[in-house]
Amino acid sequence: MNDFITQGGFAAYVWPAYGISALALALLGFWIGHEYRQAKAKLAALATLERDAP
Amino acid sequence: MPSLFEFANPKKFMDLSGVLLPWLVAATALTMAAGLLLGFSTPPDYQQGDTVRIMFVHVPAAWVAMMAYGVMTVASIFGLVNRHPLADIAARAAAPIGAVFTALGLITGSLWGRPMWGAWWVWDGRLTSFLLLLLIYLAYIALNDAIENETRAARASAVFAIVGAVNLPIIEFSVQWWTTLHQGESILRKGGPTIAPVFLWPLFLMALGYTFLFFVFWTIRIRSEILNRRARTLLEMRAG
């Protein structure tokens, strides 16, 4: 377990490489998902308006 | 057999991508989980020690950064030649994703370079041309956002993307053309890879996982833009 954490003395390089990658990809995924949900909601709202228009 | 252009119809794209997306997400999760598991089970490299594990996130990020630009270039060519709006959307959708993977390639490369070369950064051919790729991505995004007219923005950025593609072979061959600290070709080379299979498998799985992830993100961004355009059309119809 200790070897895993210390990464042979290179923990200061290995873990940040994985941490930054995971964080950046998670944030990118969150942003893209948010963008998609927003677009879907906007279209749904407009379609409702269109349907209910006199 | 249906042609590529048949799927370039936004309605068909929405239907097909809706079916494919869950499978792509599952493939991403599986390959990345297997890649990480194998990557952290490999023994340390006899020269690089445990820093070799940085390769499993650095190389896939760099690969996807270049592949995304290739995708953007092909879409831009289709957009210019065929004047297909979905091609413009596809090119635009790839840019921010490619930029993030490029930044990750640079950051993880720097974290690998420091313990191996004793430097966070060197202005050699590979690193500099890769930094240039990030700047090209950012300039493409800025150019696209700066022009209000959608069609003109798509045309201008398509030309920019195609011109910028000249940097791809420079990145690829920089390690052969110039003296560099960056290691030479070690995977796709004549005579086979120089990397031991114990490292090659996790690298392959992670590269596959990153590739799937790019296509997941890219597909969702294209879907968002199609929905946004439908909303704009509805708004214009109401206004008109």
Coordinates of N, CA, C and O in Angstrom, one line a residue, chain A residues 17-50:
Chain A
A17 N -0.4 14.3 -12.0 CA -0.7 14.0 -13.5 C -2.1 13.3 -13.6 O -2.9 13.7 -14.4
Y18 N -2.3 12.4 -12.7 CA -3.6 11.7 -12.7 C -4.7 12.6 -12.2 O -5.8 12.6 -12.7
G19 N -4.4 13.3 -11.1 CA -5.4 14.2 -10.5 C -5.9 15.3 -11.4 O -7.1 15.6 -11.6
I20 N -4.9 16.0 -12.1 CA -5.2 17.1 -13.0 C -6.0 16.5 -14.2 O -7.0 17.2 -14.6
S21 N -5.6 15.4 -14.7 CA -6.3 14.8 -15.8 C -7.8 14.5 -15.4 O -8.7 14.8 -16.2
A22 N -8.0 13.8 -14.3 CA -9.3 13.5 -13.8 C -10.2 14.7 -13.6 O -11.3 14.8 -14.1
L23 N -9.6 15.7 -13.0 CA -10.3 17.0 -12.7 C -10.7 17.7 -14.0 O -11.9 18.1 -14.1
A24 N -9.8 17.8 -14.9 CA -10.0 18.5 -16.1 C -11.1 17.8 -17.0 O -12.0 18.4 -17.5
L25 N -11.0 16.5 -17.0 CA -12.0 15.7 -17.8 C -13.3 15.7 -17.2 O -14.4 15.8 -17.9
A26 N -13.4 15.7 -15.8 CA -14.6 15.8 -15.1 C -15.3 17.1 -15.3 O -16.5 17.2 -15.6
L27 N -14.5 18.2 -15.2 CA -15.1 19.6 -15.4 C -15.6 19.7 -16.9 O -16.6 20.3 -17.1
L28 N -14.8 19.2 -17.8 CA -15.2 19.3 -19.2 C -16.5 18.5 -19.4 O -17.4 19.0 -20.1
G29 N -16.6 17.4 -18.9 CA -17.8 16.6 -19.0 C -19.0 17.3 -18.3 O -20.1 17.3 -18.9
F30 N -18.8 17.9 -17.2 CA -19.8 18.6 -16.5 C -20.3 19.8 -17.3 O -21.5 20.0 -17.5
W31 N -19.4 20.6 -17.9 CA -19.7 21.7 -18.8 C -20.5 21.3 -20.0 O -21.5 21.9 -20.3
I32 N -20.0 20.2 -20.6 CA -20.7 19.7 -21.8 C -22.1 19.2 -21.5 O -23.1 19.5 -22.2
G33 N -22.3 18.5 -20.4 CA -23.6 18.0 -19.9 C -24.5 19.2 -19.6 O -25.7 19.2 -19.9
H34 N -24.0 20.2 -18.9 CA -24.7 21.4 -18.6 C -25.2 22.1 -19.8 O -26.4 22.5 -19.9
E35 N -24.3 22.3 -20.8 CA -24.6 22.9 -22.1 C -25.8 22.2 -22.8 O -26.7 22.8 -23.3
Y36 N -25.7 20.8 -22.7 CA -26.8 20.0 -23.4 C -28.1 20.1 -22.7 O -29.1 20.3 -23.3
R37 N -28.1 20.1 -21.3 CA -29.3 20.2 -20.6 C -30.0 21.6 -20.8 O -31.2 21.7 -20.9
Q38 N -29.1 22.6 -20.9 CA -29.6 24.0 -21.1 C -30.3 24.1 -22.5 O -31.4 24.6 -22.6
A39 N -29.6 23.5 -23.5 CA -30.2 23.5 -24.9 C -31.5 22.8 -24.9 O -32.5 23.2 -25.6
K40 N -31.6 21.6 -24.3 CA -32.8 20.8 -24.3 C -33.9 21.6 -23.6 O -35.1 21.6 -24.1
A41 N -33.6 22.2 -22.4 CA -34.6 23.0 -21.7 C -35.2 24.2 -22.5 O -36.4 24.4 -22.5
K42 N -34.2 24.9 -23.2 CA -34.6 26.0 -24.0 C -35.5 25.6 -25.1 O -36.6 26.3 -25.3
L43 N -35.2 24.6 -25.8 CA -36.0 24.1 -26.9 C -37.4 23.6 -26.4 O -38.4 23.9 -27.0
A44 N -37.4 23.0 -25.2 CA -38.7 22.5 -24.7 C -39.6 23.6 -24.3 O -40.8 23.6 -24.6
A45 N -39.0 24.7 -23.7 CA -39.8 25.9 -23.3 C -40.3 26.6 -24.5 O -41.5 27.0 -24.5
L46 N -39.5 26.7 -25.6 CA -40.0 27.3 -26.8 C -41.1 26.5 -27.5 O -42.0 27.1 -28.0
A47 N -40.9 25.2 -27.5 CA -41.9 24.3 -28.1 C -43.3 24.5 -27.4 O -44.3 24.5 -28.0
T48 N -43.2 24.6 -26.0 CA -44.4 24.7 -25.2 C -45.1 26.0 -25.6 O -46.3 26.1 -25.7
L49 N -44.3 27.1 -25.6 CA -44.8 28.4 -26.0 C -45.5 28.4 -27.3 O -46.6 28.9 -27.5
E50 N -44.8 27.7 -28.3 CA -45.4 27.6 -29.6 C -46.7 26.8 -29.7 O -47.6 27.2 -30.3

